[in-house]
Short mmCIF file of C-alpha atoms in Angstrom, two decimals:
data_model
loop_
_atom_site.label_atom_id
_atom_site.label_comp_id
_atom_site.label_asym_id
_atom_site.label_seq_id
_atom_site.Cartn_x
_atom_site.Cartn_y
_atom_site.Cartn_z
CA UNK A 1 99.19 122.26 105.83
CA UNK A 2 101.31 124.45 103.04
CA UNK A 3 99.47 127.28 101.01
CA UNK A 4 100.00 129.19 98.53
CA UNK A 5 103.57 129.11 98.92
CA UNK A 6 107.33 129.02 97.31
CA UNK A 7 108.95 125.86 97.79
CA UNK A 8 112.15 125.78 100.26
CA UNK A 9 110.45 127.36 102.78
CA UNK A 10 112.50 129.07 104.87
CA UNK A 11 111.60 128.79 109.06
CA UNK A 12 111.13 132.33 108.89
CA UNK A 13 108.48 132.63 106.70
CA UNK A 14 106.36 130.29 108.68
CA UNK A 15 107.39 132.08 111.82
CA UNK A 16 105.34 135.21 110.17
CA UNK A 17 102.90 133.38 108.62
CA UNK A 18 100.28 131.77 109.11
CA UNK A 19 99.50 128.50 107.54
CA UNK A 20 95.63 128.49 105.81
CA UNK A 21 94.14 126.24 103.47
CA UNK A 22 90.55 126.55 102.36
CA UNK A 23 88.58 123.59 101.26
CA UNK A 24 85.21 124.24 99.35
CA UNK A 25 81.98 122.21 98.02
CA UNK A 26 82.25 120.58 102.20
CA UNK A 27 79.28 120.33 104.61
CA UNK A 28 78.82 120.21 108.25
CA UNK A 29 79.05 116.47 108.75
CA UNK A 30 82.89 117.30 107.12
CA UNK A 31 83.48 120.37 109.42
CA UNK A 32 82.20 117.74 112.33
CA UNK A 33 85.31 115.45 111.07
CA UNK A 34 87.71 117.99 110.89
CA UNK A 35 87.62 119.03 114.41
CA UNK A 36 88.18 115.57 115.70
CA UNK A 37 91.10 114.60 117.49
CA UNK A 38 92.81 113.13 114.56
CA UNK A 39 93.33 116.75 113.47
CA UNK A 40 94.65 118.58 116.16
CA UNK A 41 97.08 122.30 116.13
CA UNK A 42 94.57 123.66 113.30
CA UNK A 43 92.15 126.47 113.88
CA UNK A 44 88.98 125.32 111.87
CA UNK A 45 86.24 127.23 110.98
CA UNK A 46 82.96 126.42 108.93
CA UNK A 47 80.63 129.06 106.44
CA UNK A 48 79.30 128.69 102.82
CA UNK A 49 80.32 125.11 102.51
CA UNK A 50 83.99 126.19 102.89
CA UNK A 51 85.97 125.15 105.28
CA UNK A 52 89.01 126.87 106.24
CA UNK A 53 91.91 125.28 108.55
CA UNK A 54 94.59 127.47 110.57
CA UNK A 55 97.84 126.55 111.42
CA UNK A 56 99.31 130.01 113.37
CA UNK A 57 102.63 131.09 112.93
CA UNK A 58 104.86 131.39 116.16
CA UNK A 59 104.28 135.64 115.60
CA UNK A 60 100.04 134.59 115.40
CA UNK A 61 101.01 133.06 119.17
CA UNK A 62 102.87 136.06 120.49
CA UNK A 63 99.74 138.71 119.38
CA UNK A 64 96.89 136.15 120.65
CA UNK A 65 98.60 135.15 123.91
CA UNK A 66 99.39 139.27 125.20
CA UNK A 67 94.93 139.47 124.69
CA UNK A 68 94.74 137.08 128.14
CA UNK A 69 96.95 139.04 130.01
CA UNK A 70 95.91 142.17 129.87
CA UNK A 71 92.08 141.11 129.67
CA UNK A 72 92.83 139.25 133.09
CA UNK A 73 94.69 142.27 134.26
CA UNK A 74 91.65 144.90 133.48
CA UNK A 75 89.24 142.63 135.12
CA UNK A 76 91.09 142.10 138.59
CA UNK A 77 91.80 146.22 138.37
CA UNK A 78 87.78 146.61 138.21
CA UNK A 79 86.58 143.67 139.49
CA UNK A 80 84.75 142.17 136.81
CA UNK A 81 84.34 138.80 136.98
CA UNK A 82 84.85 136.88 133.50
CA UNK A 83 85.44 133.36 132.47
CA UNK A 84 87.89 132.73 129.69
CA UNK A 85 86.37 130.56 127.09
CA UNK A 86 90.14 130.65 124.67
CA UNK A 87 88.95 129.29 121.18
CA UNK A 88 86.27 127.49 122.10
CA UNK A 89 84.50 125.52 119.30
CA UNK A 90 81.29 127.90 118.24
CA UNK A 91 78.57 126.98 116.74
CA UNK A 92 75.16 127.21 115.46
CA UNK A 93 74.20 124.06 112.92
CA UNK A 94 74.51 123.72 110.12
CA UNK A 95 75.39 127.09 109.75
CA UNK A 96 78.31 128.26 110.74
CA UNK A 97 81.00 126.60 113.20
CA UNK A 98 84.52 128.97 114.13
CA UNK A 99 86.99 129.25 116.62
CA UNK A 100 88.02 132.42 118.53
CA UNK A 101 91.89 133.04 118.74
CA UNK A 102 90.63 134.31 122.92
CA UNK A 103 87.43 134.27 123.95
CA UNK A 104 85.68 135.80 127.32
CA UNK A 105 81.88 136.02 129.11
CA UNK A 106 81.74 138.61 131.32
CA UNK A 107 79.61 138.56 134.89
CA UNK A 108 78.38 134.92 134.03
CA UNK A 109 79.06 132.38 131.79
CA UNK A 110 77.47 131.84 128.98
CA UNK A 111 77.28 129.54 125.62
CA UNK A 112 78.13 131.82 123.19
CA UNK A 113 81.13 134.89 124.60
CA UNK A 114 80.44 138.41 125.37
CA UNK A 115 83.87 138.63 123.08
CA UNK A 116 85.91 137.24 120.72
CA UNK A 117 89.07 138.03 119.18
CA UNK A 118 91.07 137.35 116.06
CA UNK A 119 94.01 137.85 115.78
CA UNK A 120 94.90 138.15 111.70
CA UNK A 121 97.99 138.18 109.60
CA UNK A 122 97.07 135.37 105.97
CA UNK A 123 93.24 135.22 106.43
CA UNK A 124 90.48 135.88 108.58
CA UNK A 125 88.09 139.62 108.34
CA UNK A 126 84.79 140.66 107.27
CA UNK A 127 83.62 137.13 106.61
CA UNK A 128 84.66 136.45 110.16
CA UNK A 129 81.92 139.13 111.31
CA UNK A 130 79.27 137.38 109.45
CA UNK A 131 80.07 134.26 111.61
CA UNK A 132 80.29 135.92 113.74
CA UNK A 133 77.06 137.69 113.38
CA UNK A 134 74.96 134.54 112.47
CA UNK A 135 76.63 133.47 116.20
CA UNK A 136 74.78 136.26 118.11
CA UNK A 137 79.05 137.55 119.72
CA UNK A 138 78.33 140.63 121.21
CA UNK A 139 81.47 142.07 120.35
CA UNK A 140 84.33 140.86 117.68
CA UNK A 141 87.67 142.46 117.87
CA UNK A 142 90.01 142.01 115.70
CA UNK A 143 93.78 142.64 115.04
CA UNK A 144 95.19 143.21 111.94
CA UNK A 145 98.54 144.83 110.71
CA UNK A 146 99.27 146.13 113.94
CA UNK A 147 96.19 148.17 113.70
CA UNK A 148 92.85 147.10 116.54
CA UNK A 149 89.78 147.57 115.89
CA UNK A 150 86.49 147.15 117.43
CA UNK A 151 83.24 146.57 116.65
CA UNK A 152 79.83 145.39 117.83
CA UNK A 153 76.79 143.81 116.99
CA UNK A 154 73.66 145.72 116.62
CA UNK A 155 70.79 144.65 114.99
CA UNK A 156 71.34 143.25 112.00
CA UNK A 157 75.14 144.05 111.74
CA UNK A 158 77.87 144.82 113.10
CA UNK A 159 79.57 148.42 114.18
CA UNK A 160 82.81 149.41 114.27
CA UNK A 161 83.20 151.22 117.96
CA UNK A 162 85.87 153.85 119.79
CA UNK A 163 85.71 151.90 123.63
CA UNK A 164 84.79 148.33 124.06
CA UNK A 165 80.92 147.83 125.70
CA UNK A 166 82.09 144.82 127.42
CA UNK A 167 85.90 146.51 128.87
CA UNK A 168 84.49 150.01 128.82
CA UNK A 169 87.61 151.39 130.24
CA UNK A 170 89.84 149.90 126.85
CA UNK A 171 89.69 152.06 123.73
CA UNK A 172 91.07 150.40 120.56
CA UNK A 173 93.93 152.71 119.88
CA UNK A 174 94.99 152.98 123.09
CA UNK A 175 95.26 149.23 123.89
CA UNK A 176 97.14 147.93 120.42
CA UNK A 177 99.98 149.24 121.88
CA UNK A 178 100.47 147.86 124.66
CA UNK A 179 99.51 144.27 122.28
CA UNK A 180 102.25 145.03 119.54
CA UNK A 181 104.37 145.10 121.89
CA UNK A 182 104.46 141.63 122.63
CA UNK A 183 105.81 140.62 119.01
CA UNK A 184 108.95 141.75 120.73
CA UNK A 185 108.78 142.33 124.75
CA UNK A 186 108.26 139.98 127.91
CA UNK A 187 104.58 140.37 129.51
CA UNK A 188 105.39 140.58 132.48
CA UNK A 189 106.86 144.45 131.21
CA UNK A 190 104.02 145.06 129.25
CA UNK A 191 101.77 144.16 131.66
CA UNK A 192 102.87 146.25 134.41
CA UNK A 193 102.66 149.22 132.52
CA UNK A 194 98.91 148.55 131.24
CA UNK A 195 98.11 148.16 135.30
CA UNK A 196 99.71 151.61 135.54
CA UNK A 197 97.86 153.39 132.12
CA UNK A 198 94.20 151.46 134.25
CA UNK A 199 94.24 153.31 136.69
#
């Protein structure tokens, strides 16, 4: 699905930009139908009658795949029990459905993850925070424009934080340098440098 683009589209453009389709005036049953095996390869969300389908670009995947490597390295280093949840669909019927890029539970496995991570190239942002608030996800990280922002859920809304609560040795401004290297470097090199930095 190629949205808001001029034809013909170069392969370089597809590598750099996520392809997004927003469908208005939809309902929960429409959303559930789009989660079926008939529509593989898309991340889907539902909120306020709008379904958003996103097909990740190569660059999106490069960034989103570096997070699991770094988080696994952190958990091994500090012997923190963790449960990868990946892009498991989170639902609060009939209000919100959301598939994060990456998500985790720590300590014990849970229905709602302790941490969700969003990689934003062409869609998402503050509206996604509202989705996660309704779902009750305690901590959310946004990577956008080579910047990384941590948010923690308070009584009624998310507040930006400098240091993760889930992974308390991780500082957003320090972690982002390792994440951004995922665009051009091997994860093996990045992981080795990250391990040295957190010792």
